[in-house]
Amino acid sequence: MDHQENKVKKLGVAGRSLIDSVFSWSMKDVLKKNLYKKQVMKIPETFSTVTSYMKSFIPSLVEETHADLLSSMMTLSQAPTCEILAVKTSKGHKPPKDLFYDIIMKGRGEAAGSYEPQAGDLIALTDIRPKCTDDLNKPRDSYLIAYVLRGRDNNLSILSSKPINKEGGKKLLAVYLINMMTNVHVWKALNSEGANTNLTKNVLQVQPNSSHVGNSCSICLLKENFSAALSNRWPSMGSDLNDSQEAAVLNCISLSKCTHQNTIKLIWGPPGTGKTKTVAMSLFSLLKLKCRTLTCAPTNIAVLEVAVRLLGLVNQSLGCGKYGLGDIILFGNWERMKIDNYDDLVEVFLDYRIEILAECFNPRTGWKHWLESMIDLLEDPQEKYLLYLKEIRERRCDEDGKDSNNLLTTMKREVMTAIINDRNSTKDDEDDFLTLEEFVKEKLSSIGKGLKICMVNLYTHLPTSCISLEVVKAMIRVSDLLSSLKALLQDNSMEKIKDTDIHREVVSLLTKLSDGWRQSCKDKGVIVHGGACGQLLEKYKVKGQLNLIWSVDVLEENSDYVQVMKIWDVLPVSDTPEFAERLRIIFRSYTADKMNLCLLRCVEGDKVVPMRSPVDSSSSSCEADPVEILSKPLSSLSLTDEPQTSSSGKSNMSTRSRKKDTGLRSIAAAATTTEELEGVVHP
């Protein structure tokens, strides 16, 4: 057998001797339930050598392959089938044993059925769709099966058990029986020569003075010797484990740091005792300890089960968005693992991650492109609007065949008119142009969307060693700032302001507010007393003639509640009380939870920064502590600016303000001057 295996290696067919054994079975052999009854011996509990350990599993593997094939014969009428269009001999075809063929399958668009043969599939070749085993054992063809070596699109390379005789015009079908890929891999490992067997030796080694295999190091197993990264978290992490599972996990953790003996740990137990759960918790603990770990399994199903459990634990522990998922990579064959059926696993799958990061680092459409586009827009929106008008004019000139000389001068004149009047009244066909405000709104929305997607993808898919937590927090602050800017541009109160000086002051005030500046309490004034309206509304003076009325609102974005500024109006002082009364109707519709979220304030230095919280954590009853709701997912949070609420609410906020939790630190406003924003930023 060893000689035959070495010969097969030269031909590039892994597990050839196992495949040849399967090819040698007649239909009678396949259907004989007890074919290997007297050939499979009981596997001993101890072994004298690694070789004896390996060889003892070979008969069992052959018997298991036979059992799988026998089982498939019982449901042959339901087996997936596809049609073969062409068959030809391939390189290496040497009868009577090396019967290599290339075949072309009928594609899906040609009504081929649902079956697409994969590498490792054992298929039956027949001219009719079989309903029972007798259809595969007809005298003229006599049980012809083949092993799929490679598959790409509709082309397959196969090794056949017998010569294929496809007469002209004769229909030929491929019928799925079993997949032997895992068995072939195990067979290859059991028959490998010159392989590194140190791992196996350590697992088999019996420790002195003990009847147990792989005893733990008593020095490293002490809980007080655990890394600080786990010492405070372990009570909650291990609460879902029973005693034996907890002991196994703690043992694995201690062995990862042990320098006194080998670090091999064998976890065993009957089905249903939680081996997968224990392995997942061990991997999660090692991840928290920054211990790089490679996890392998003999089947795709086993890998997926461990990955699903591990990812569930990781998702529960994430603090800033999905930062930390980049430290986990799942790889394999997308189609065989059926990754499409696992929504969460897609995010950690290697092929998907490469695709996402490649898009993020694309100089034309990625992170750098969106960031530079946003900076350019905020620094000089007038110039971008000028270029927009110029492109439209040039396109029209090209279409109409008109002279485009002096186009730039014309555009500058139109832009200045648009800035003053906030409309493009001098253009020939007004409906074909965006106004200055419309242009900025549209660009801010489209660029902001691309920028946010890139930021989320970067801190989701990059390893934590490549992107720091501080950078991630900065990205989240930028995302919140963009949401605030978008909210500021929703209404159109600025159109009513014709006085240039007032217009400029309003723009300056909005810019400072978006940067986190707030008036002192003595300068704010009170619009109305009591109720939700009195707590939420803010009134800022403009030139002593007008009031800027605004409040903090909450938007739902990507499963989070995000605080934004809501600019209600810029109106004369005399009209303010009546306007506030109209707003009472709106604020009465606010739930207690929404009021709590709007009233919370997070202060960094002398600036107020927006806060965000998961949507599901904000759906509690009105008795819930609003600060507790928001503070859990945030870090380094200092609540020192108390909201205008009841005395009990202030007491609650004051108590919490002396604590530090997870969250946002500060918000950086865009580098934009009043002159640059004039005529662009508005409520």
XYZ file of C-alpha atoms in Angstrom:
683
model
C 0.000 0.000 0.000
C 2.830 2.422 0.856
C 4.534 1.697 -2.489
C 1.279 2.339 -4.318
C 0.698 5.593 -2.419
C 4.177 6.871 -3.357
C 3.515 6.042 -6.994
C 0.218 7.929 -6.857
C 1.876 11.041 -5.419
C 3.818 11.436 -8.653
C 0.531 11.529 -10.558
C -0.828 14.245 -8.269
C -3.886 12.318 -6.961
C -4.092 12.532 -3.174
C -5.434 9.423 -1.454
C -5.191 7.354 -4.635
C -4.984 4.026 -2.796
C -8.241 4.787 -0.970
C -9.890 5.780 -4.259
C -8.643 2.567 -5.897
C -10.126 0.561 -3.006
C -13.509 2.159 -3.634
C -13.170 1.520 -7.392
C -12.533 -2.177 -6.676
C -15.898 -2.673 -4.984
C -18.563 -4.319 -7.080
C -22.200 -3.386 -6.601
C -22.559 -6.519 -4.501
C -19.675 -5.337 -2.302
C -21.197 -1.885 -1.895
C -24.559 -3.300 -0.845
C -23.013 -5.776 1.613
C -23.506 -4.173 5.022
C -20.953 -6.339 6.843
C -18.235 -6.222 4.196
C -15.578 -5.154 6.751
C -17.092 -6.725 9.833
C -14.116 -9.004 10.549
C -11.433 -6.654 9.184
C -11.883 -3.697 11.545
C -10.318 -4.322 14.921
C -10.969 -2.445 18.128
C -8.664 0.579 18.449
C -6.476 0.146 21.563
C -6.249 2.728 24.349
C -2.445 2.919 24.274
C 0.115 2.709 21.476
C 3.774 1.769 21.433
C 4.676 3.985 18.463
C 3.183 6.768 16.398
C 3.160 4.451 13.383
C 1.025 1.869 15.169
C -1.324 4.671 16.201
C -1.697 5.847 12.578
C -2.144 2.390 11.056
C -4.828 1.399 13.556
C -7.243 3.941 12.073
C -6.866 2.914 8.406
C -9.345 -0.036 8.408
C -11.886 2.096 10.261
C -11.599 4.852 7.656
C -12.140 2.389 4.790
C -15.178 0.939 6.579
C -16.568 4.435 7.176
C -16.204 5.287 3.458
C -18.019 2.077 2.572
C -20.836 2.888 4.999
C -21.276 6.361 3.462
C -21.491 4.904 -0.043
C -23.975 2.231 1.062
C -26.151 4.897 2.655
C -26.195 6.926 -0.570
C -27.445 3.898 -2.492
C -30.557 3.799 -0.310
C -31.634 7.236 -1.623
C -30.350 6.876 -5.187
C -33.625 8.014 -6.783
C -33.253 11.402 -5.041
C -29.563 11.904 -5.900
C -28.601 15.213 -7.670
C -27.945 14.715 -11.384
C -26.514 16.692 -14.293
C -25.952 15.980 -17.987
C -22.552 15.429 -19.626
C -22.088 17.023 -23.043
C -18.597 15.840 -24.008
C -15.891 13.422 -22.820
C -12.252 13.243 -23.912
C -9.096 11.660 -22.553
C -6.754 14.008 -20.702
C -3.017 14.200 -20.013
C -1.810 11.205 -18.029
C -4.456 8.870 -19.459
C -2.838 5.421 -19.392
C -5.141 2.375 -19.402
C -5.954 0.170 -17.662
C -5.554 2.047 -14.322
C -4.924 5.739 -14.984
C -8.204 6.553 -16.706
C -8.118 10.357 -16.626
C -10.808 12.276 -18.545
C -11.896 15.862 -19.132
C -15.657 16.274 -19.346
C -17.960 19.198 -20.131
C -21.199 19.518 -18.179
C -24.382 21.203 -19.343
C -24.634 24.650 -17.712
C -27.442 25.983 -15.545
C -28.781 28.133 -18.322
C -29.239 24.972 -20.383
C -31.670 23.267 -17.970
C -28.986 21.103 -16.421
C -30.576 20.737 -12.979
C -29.242 21.815 -9.597
C -26.124 19.622 -9.308
C -22.677 21.133 -9.883
C -19.938 18.505 -9.287
C -17.182 19.558 -6.875
C -13.659 18.263 -6.273
C -13.830 15.139 -4.108
C -17.255 14.037 -5.371
C -17.742 10.364 -6.179
C -20.157 10.167 -9.115
C -21.860 7.416 -11.074
C -21.906 7.698 -14.890
C -25.041 6.312 -16.539
C -27.245 6.831 -19.598
C -30.505 6.985 -17.590
C -31.537 8.634 -14.356
C -31.286 5.759 -11.834
C -34.259 4.878 -9.673
C -32.569 2.000 -7.881
C -29.190 0.244 -7.650
C -30.133 -2.175 -10.442
C -30.018 0.756 -12.894
C -26.288 1.164 -12.129
C -25.519 -2.530 -12.457
C -26.727 -3.218 -15.996
C -24.732 -5.883 -17.887
C -23.620 -3.597 -20.722
C -22.053 -0.919 -18.473
C -21.514 -2.740 -15.188
C -21.221 -0.103 -12.442
C -19.085 2.751 -13.744
C -18.068 5.351 -11.156
C -15.577 8.243 -11.173
C -13.807 10.566 -8.752
C -13.844 14.339 -9.468
C -10.302 15.732 -9.287
C -10.922 19.341 -10.256
C -13.862 21.447 -11.330
C -14.120 24.899 -12.870
C -17.256 26.368 -14.378
C -18.723 23.483 -16.397
C -15.410 21.680 -16.990
C -14.309 18.742 -14.850
C -11.246 16.535 -14.585
C -12.072 13.043 -13.346
C -10.490 9.674 -12.633
C -12.760 6.864 -13.822
C -13.002 3.307 -12.487
C -13.482 1.953 -16.028
C -13.077 3.245 -19.602
C -15.862 5.614 -20.643
C -17.548 4.710 -23.907
C -19.690 7.657 -25.000
C -21.104 6.665 -28.345
C -22.187 9.405 -30.725
C -25.419 11.040 -29.617
C -25.757 8.842 -26.540
C -26.942 10.688 -23.435
C -24.676 10.479 -20.391
C -25.532 11.620 -16.853
C -23.440 12.223 -13.746
C -25.174 11.147 -10.509
C -23.852 12.348 -7.141
C -23.060 9.579 -4.636
C -20.818 10.961 -1.842
C -18.012 13.463 -1.271
C -14.724 11.825 -0.272
C -12.620 14.959 0.254
C -12.459 14.698 4.053
C -11.764 10.962 3.961
C -9.009 11.530 1.398
C -7.391 14.172 3.618
C -7.496 11.856 6.640
C -6.157 8.978 4.544
C -3.293 11.132 3.342
C -2.422 12.110 6.921
C -2.524 8.504 8.151
C -0.231 7.331 5.340
C 2.167 10.275 5.290
C 5.869 9.542 5.479
C 8.493 11.934 6.792
C 5.855 14.192 8.318
C 6.388 16.098 11.556
C 4.784 13.890 14.221
C 5.835 15.872 17.300
C 2.269 17.023 17.905
C 0.973 13.461 17.804
C 3.756 12.278 20.097
C 2.863 14.909 22.679
C -0.815 13.950 22.596
C 0.004 10.263 23.027
C 2.601 10.798 25.756
C 1.614 9.508 29.221
C 2.801 11.791 32.014
C 4.737 10.241 34.948
C 2.872 9.519 38.180
C -0.523 9.944 36.559
C -3.063 7.875 34.705
C -4.305 10.905 32.770
C -3.106 12.075 29.388
C -1.736 15.607 29.032
C -1.845 16.726 32.681
C -1.697 20.476 33.224
C 1.170 22.385 34.730
C 0.234 23.068 38.364
C 2.323 26.255 38.380
C 0.595 27.884 35.407
C -2.902 26.674 36.254
C -3.228 28.937 39.289
C -5.917 31.546 38.634
C -3.851 34.283 40.215
C -1.243 33.718 37.486
C -3.742 34.566 34.736
C -3.044 37.537 32.554
C -4.576 40.825 33.683
C -6.486 40.881 30.394
C -8.716 38.069 31.677
C -8.568 38.234 35.476
C -11.421 40.751 35.767
C -13.500 39.326 32.930
C -13.410 35.635 33.670
C -16.378 35.468 36.097
C -18.744 36.731 33.396
C -16.986 34.931 30.532
C -17.119 31.544 32.248
C -20.619 31.854 33.674
C -22.105 29.770 30.852
C -19.726 26.812 31.337
C -20.107 23.777 33.549
C -17.260 22.698 35.821
C -15.544 20.353 33.347
C -15.817 22.867 30.492
C -14.451 25.670 32.665
C -11.564 23.488 33.793
C -10.698 22.671 30.170
C -10.770 26.337 29.107
C -8.666 27.487 32.063
C -6.233 24.678 31.357
C -5.844 25.796 27.741
C -5.290 29.394 28.840
C -2.615 28.382 31.327
C -0.850 26.144 28.810
C -0.687 29.019 26.302
C 1.638 30.782 28.752
C 3.405 27.691 30.130
C 7.178 27.341 29.820
C 7.515 24.251 32.006
C 6.197 21.462 29.754
C 4.611 20.755 26.375
C 1.548 22.825 25.541
C -0.684 20.134 24.055
C -4.166 19.720 25.528
C -6.592 16.982 24.481
C -10.267 17.838 25.001
C -12.479 14.793 24.621
C -15.997 13.714 25.462
C -19.082 11.935 24.060
C -21.432 13.737 21.644
C -23.417 16.559 23.234
C -20.981 17.313 26.069
C -20.069 20.758 24.726
C -16.720 20.202 23.012
C -17.429 22.832 20.336
C -18.615 25.290 22.970
C -15.473 24.680 25.019
C -13.189 25.143 22.028
C -14.964 28.393 21.063
C -14.601 29.797 24.590
C -10.930 28.787 24.630
C -10.358 30.606 21.330
C -12.227 33.663 22.617
C -10.050 33.737 25.742
C -6.862 33.398 23.698
C -8.081 36.205 21.436
C -8.495 38.476 24.457
C -4.954 37.571 25.497
C -3.676 38.595 22.027
C -2.512 35.032 21.446
C -2.391 34.227 17.722
C -4.210 30.941 17.157
C -4.766 28.758 14.091
C -7.849 26.523 14.266
C -8.317 23.564 11.909
C -10.961 20.852 11.646
C -11.432 17.770 9.442
C -14.713 19.039 7.931
C -16.140 22.360 6.798
C -19.139 21.848 9.076
C -16.899 21.559 12.124
C -14.997 24.731 11.164
C -18.242 26.637 10.645
C -19.719 25.515 13.969
C -16.682 26.725 15.882
C -16.576 29.978 13.876
C -20.259 30.717 14.531
C -19.872 30.185 18.279
C -16.665 32.225 18.452
C -18.151 35.101 16.472
C -21.179 35.135 18.751
C -18.912 35.629 21.771
C -16.846 38.298 20.004
C -19.885 40.308 18.860
C -21.122 40.491 22.444
C -17.803 41.974 23.564
C -17.287 44.628 20.871
C -17.237 48.204 22.157
C -16.776 50.595 19.203
C -18.855 49.404 16.289
C -17.334 46.211 14.907
C -13.780 47.146 15.803
C -11.978 43.903 16.650
C -13.497 41.638 13.989
C -10.359 42.248 11.928
C -8.441 39.982 14.319
C -10.513 36.991 13.147
C -10.101 35.401 9.719
C -12.057 32.455 8.341
C -10.798 30.919 5.124
C -11.647 27.990 2.898
C -13.714 27.249 -0.200
C -16.646 29.690 -0.356
C -18.952 27.344 -2.252
C -18.196 24.185 -0.274
C -18.541 26.013 3.032
C -21.760 27.671 1.811
C -20.749 30.988 3.341
C -23.787 32.661 1.753
C -25.937 30.859 4.337
C -24.073 32.508 7.237
C -24.630 36.279 7.257
C -22.302 36.962 10.209
C -19.464 34.790 8.904
C -19.240 36.719 5.644
C -17.628 39.641 7.487
C -14.688 37.531 8.692
C -14.286 35.423 5.534
C -10.892 36.056 3.936
C -12.038 36.414 0.315
C -14.741 38.935 1.254
C -12.339 40.859 3.488
C -9.769 41.173 0.692
C -12.471 42.473 -1.648
C -13.718 45.069 0.860
C -10.254 46.345 1.830
C -9.142 46.492 -1.803
C -12.096 48.792 -2.467
C -11.239 50.927 0.587
C -7.645 51.436 -0.570
C -8.513 52.043 -4.220
C -7.079 55.532 -4.922
C -9.975 56.404 -7.236
C -12.969 55.132 -5.281
C -11.697 54.368 -1.790
C -10.993 56.002 1.544
C -8.496 58.585 0.268
C -10.802 59.647 -2.568
C -13.826 60.243 -0.307
C -11.775 62.000 2.383
C -10.138 64.400 -0.070
C -13.497 65.031 -1.749
C -15.106 65.925 1.590
C -12.231 68.235 2.575
C -12.386 69.989 -0.801
C -16.144 70.466 -0.523
C -16.029 71.896 3.002
C -13.014 74.126 2.355
C -14.380 75.779 -0.786
C -17.950 74.794 -1.756
C -18.204 77.832 -4.042
C -15.317 76.611 -6.182
C -16.889 73.145 -6.463
C -20.196 74.689 -7.440
C -18.414 76.824 -10.046
C -16.856 73.701 -11.564
C -20.259 72.022 -11.569
C -21.809 74.914 -13.507
C -18.838 75.052 -15.852
C -19.179 71.368 -16.706
C -22.857 71.815 -17.518
C -22.188 74.898 -19.637
C -19.370 73.195 -21.523
C -21.537 70.182 -22.180
C -24.297 72.402 -23.522
C -21.865 74.333 -25.673
C -20.528 71.096 -27.116
C -24.049 69.878 -27.806
C -25.200 73.178 -29.338
C -21.926 73.905 -31.153
C -21.619 77.321 -29.509
C -18.442 79.216 -28.683
C -17.384 78.586 -25.069
C -15.039 81.595 -24.752
C -15.349 83.702 -21.623
C -17.245 80.840 -20.038
C -15.366 81.084 -16.748
C -16.180 84.771 -16.337
C -19.842 84.086 -16.971
C -19.869 81.282 -14.440
C -18.249 83.413 -11.728
C -20.904 86.067 -12.212
C -23.663 83.477 -11.937
C -22.145 81.901 -8.832
C -21.947 85.248 -7.046
C -25.582 85.872 -7.948
C -26.470 82.442 -6.584
C -24.606 83.135 -3.316
C -26.445 86.410 -2.745
C -29.907 85.297 -3.816
C -29.515 81.581 -3.036
C -30.873 80.747 -6.458
C -29.598 80.710 -10.024
C -31.994 83.247 -11.511
C -29.670 84.312 -14.372
C -29.496 80.937 -16.012
C -31.383 80.215 -19.178
C -33.013 76.971 -18.103
C -33.250 76.975 -14.299
C -34.666 73.467 -13.984
C -31.495 71.929 -15.424
C -29.249 73.301 -12.652
C -29.005 72.607 -8.950
C -29.062 75.668 -6.743
C -26.027 76.263 -4.572
C -27.795 74.818 -1.527
C -29.079 71.829 -3.477
C -25.610 71.171 -4.839
C -23.993 71.239 -1.381
C -26.738 69.057 0.114
C -26.403 66.487 -2.637
C -22.599 66.400 -2.521
C -22.480 66.266 1.275
C -24.919 63.366 1.262
C -23.200 61.317 -1.472
C -19.621 61.965 -0.310
C -20.594 61.474 3.333
C -22.179 58.135 2.545
C -19.058 56.883 0.753
C -16.810 58.196 3.528
C -18.858 56.525 6.269
C -18.888 53.188 4.434
C -15.108 53.286 4.053
C -14.557 54.217 7.701
C -16.776 51.400 8.952
C -15.121 48.905 6.615
C -11.634 49.976 7.680
C -12.146 49.552 11.413
C -14.217 46.405 10.879
C -11.784 44.532 8.624
C -8.342 45.819 9.574
C -6.601 44.000 12.465
C -6.325 45.978 15.687
C -2.548 45.986 15.214
C -3.032 48.146 12.087
C -5.609 50.625 13.389
C -5.689 51.957 16.947
C -8.751 52.493 19.107
C -8.114 56.237 19.117
C -8.252 56.331 15.309
C -11.513 54.365 15.381
C -13.013 56.814 17.879
C -11.946 59.679 15.640
C -13.695 58.001 12.692
C -16.871 57.618 14.735
C -16.675 61.293 15.732
C -16.366 62.275 12.072
C -19.380 60.089 11.249
C -21.432 61.797 13.956
C -20.322 65.226 12.740
C -21.453 64.392 9.209
C -24.843 63.373 10.596
C -25.097 66.720 12.385
C -24.145 68.635 9.245
C -26.742 66.700 7.273
C -29.379 67.572 9.865
C -28.383 71.251 9.714
C -29.033 71.277 5.972
C -32.493 69.700 6.113
C -34.536 72.912 6.501
C -34.305 76.092 4.463
C -34.675 78.999 6.895
C -31.579 80.769 5.537
C -33.365 81.569 2.292
C -35.471 84.117 4.159
C -32.401 86.053 5.314
C -31.534 88.788 2.825
C -29.276 90.929 5.031
C -25.681 89.909 4.265
C -24.345 90.721 7.758
C -27.087 88.733 9.487
C -26.606 85.922 7.016
C -22.887 85.830 7.809
C -23.450 85.822 11.581
C -25.965 82.989 11.379
C -23.531 80.939 9.347
C -20.770 81.649 11.860
C -23.031 80.679 14.760
C -24.027 77.411 13.093
C -20.376 76.617 12.420
C -19.458 77.133 16.087
C -22.428 75.066 17.271
C -21.416 72.173 15.009
C -17.919 72.415 16.522
C -19.316 71.836 20.034
C -19.381 75.449 21.289
C -22.262 76.436 23.578
C -23.324 79.712 25.189
C -23.099 80.068 28.937
C -26.316 79.447 30.851
C -26.775 83.149 31.678
C -26.714 84.103 27.980
C -29.147 81.454 26.755
C -32.394 82.836 28.097
C -35.627 80.882 28.490
C -38.166 80.487 25.703
C -40.978 78.793 27.637
C -41.160 77.454 31.172
C -41.851 73.806 31.996
C -42.632 70.764 29.901
C -40.663 69.112 27.139
C -40.508 72.309 25.112
C -38.819 74.196 27.914
C -36.231 71.448 28.421
C -35.294 70.914 24.804
C -35.372 74.295 23.064
C -32.301 76.543 22.905
C -32.439 80.245 21.948
C -29.366 82.142 20.686
C -29.405 85.850 19.794
C -28.396 87.066 16.311
C -27.576 90.802 15.966
C -30.069 91.516 18.745
C -32.881 91.310 16.171
C -33.395 87.592 15.624
C -33.389 84.355 17.576
C -31.835 81.134 16.341
C -34.058 78.350 17.730
C -32.591 74.862 17.917
C -32.602 71.655 19.933
C -30.852 68.304 20.165
C -32.656 65.576 18.251
C -31.983 61.859 17.781
C -31.675 60.043 14.455
C -31.512 56.300 13.852
C -28.433 55.353 11.835
C -26.992 51.853 11.281
C -28.765 50.343 14.324
C -27.631 53.270 16.517
C -29.329 56.350 17.917
C -27.168 59.404 17.146
C -27.580 62.884 18.628
C -27.799 65.670 16.014
C -28.591 69.370 16.050
C -32.075 70.310 14.882
C -32.310 73.930 13.674
C -35.959 74.947 13.863
C -35.910 78.535 12.614
C -34.280 81.962 12.522
C -37.022 84.453 13.334
C -37.682 87.870 14.918
C -37.580 88.073 18.699
C -41.242 89.054 18.877
C -42.314 85.889 17.040
C -40.372 83.502 19.285
C -43.009 82.805 22.019
C -45.718 82.014 19.471
C -43.354 79.741 17.527
C -42.356 77.916 20.733
C -45.997 77.244 21.515
C -46.417 75.583 18.120
C -43.418 73.369 18.872
C -45.108 72.085 22.037
C -47.302 69.881 19.840
C -44.239 68.248 18.286
C -42.438 67.670 21.578
C -45.530 66.099 23.162
C -45.102 63.193 20.755
C -41.613 62.437 22.138
C -41.415 59.296 24.257
C -39.692 59.339 27.625
C -36.783 57.377 26.153
C -36.327 59.837 23.288
C -36.485 62.783 25.701
C -33.797 61.176 27.851
C -31.559 60.597 24.841
C -32.017 64.204 23.668
C -31.259 65.673 27.110
C -28.017 63.807 27.727
C -24.817 65.807 27.235
C -21.245 64.644 26.804
C -18.574 67.307 27.380
C -14.944 67.182 26.305
C -13.025 70.136 27.639
C -15.133 73.138 26.693
C -17.003 71.406 23.850
C -20.172 69.315 23.726
C -19.847 66.186 21.591
C -22.672 64.045 20.157
C -23.488 60.707 21.713
C -24.682 57.466 20.205
C -26.213 54.283 21.637
C -27.473 50.974 20.193
C -31.139 51.059 19.220
C -32.013 47.928 21.182
C -30.547 49.349 24.407
C -32.810 52.411 24.238
C -36.121 50.560 24.139
C -36.374 50.074 27.868
C -39.136 51.467 30.046
C -39.253 55.100 31.050
C -38.010 54.200 34.536
C -34.664 53.083 33.137
C -31.624 55.204 33.927
C -30.985 57.162 30.674
C -27.327 57.659 31.520
C -26.894 53.945 32.060
C -28.489 53.317 28.673
C -26.039 55.499 26.786
C -22.899 55.054 28.829
C -22.486 51.295 28.488
C -21.238 51.242 24.876
C -19.140 54.396 25.244
C -15.687 54.966 26.685
C -13.940 57.822 28.510
C -17.254 59.629 28.934
C -17.506 62.642 31.224
C -21.048 63.921 31.746
C -20.437 67.297 33.350
C -22.903 69.522 31.487
C -26.193 68.728 33.194
C -29.394 69.006 31.156
C -32.253 71.295 32.116
C -34.405 68.673 33.777
C -35.979 67.894 37.144
C -33.976 67.862 40.348
C -34.004 64.083 40.432
C -32.656 63.988 36.891
C -29.876 66.410 37.782
C -28.906 64.330 40.773
C -28.745 61.253 38.624
C -26.576 63.002 36.039
C -24.261 64.447 38.678
C -23.643 61.035 40.151
C -22.852 59.567 36.780
C -20.663 62.513 35.754
C -18.025 61.435 38.249
C -17.637 58.079 36.506
C -15.778 57.010 33.392
C -17.253 54.564 30.860
C -16.720 53.688 27.222
C -17.473 56.316 24.557
C -16.635 59.289 22.410
C -13.939 61.767 23.400
C -14.350 64.791 21.196
C -15.696 65.895 17.871
C -13.525 67.698 15.321
C -15.286 70.302 13.229
C -14.349 70.725 9.598
C -11.691 73.346 8.887
C -14.129 75.838 7.402
C -14.186 79.619 7.821
C -17.289 81.787 7.943
C -16.476 83.266 4.536
C -16.129 79.824 2.969
C -19.436 78.629 4.377
C -21.379 81.810 3.665
C -24.410 81.012 1.571
C -23.810 77.265 1.889
C -24.475 76.100 5.440
C -28.030 76.768 6.589
C -30.587 75.200 8.941
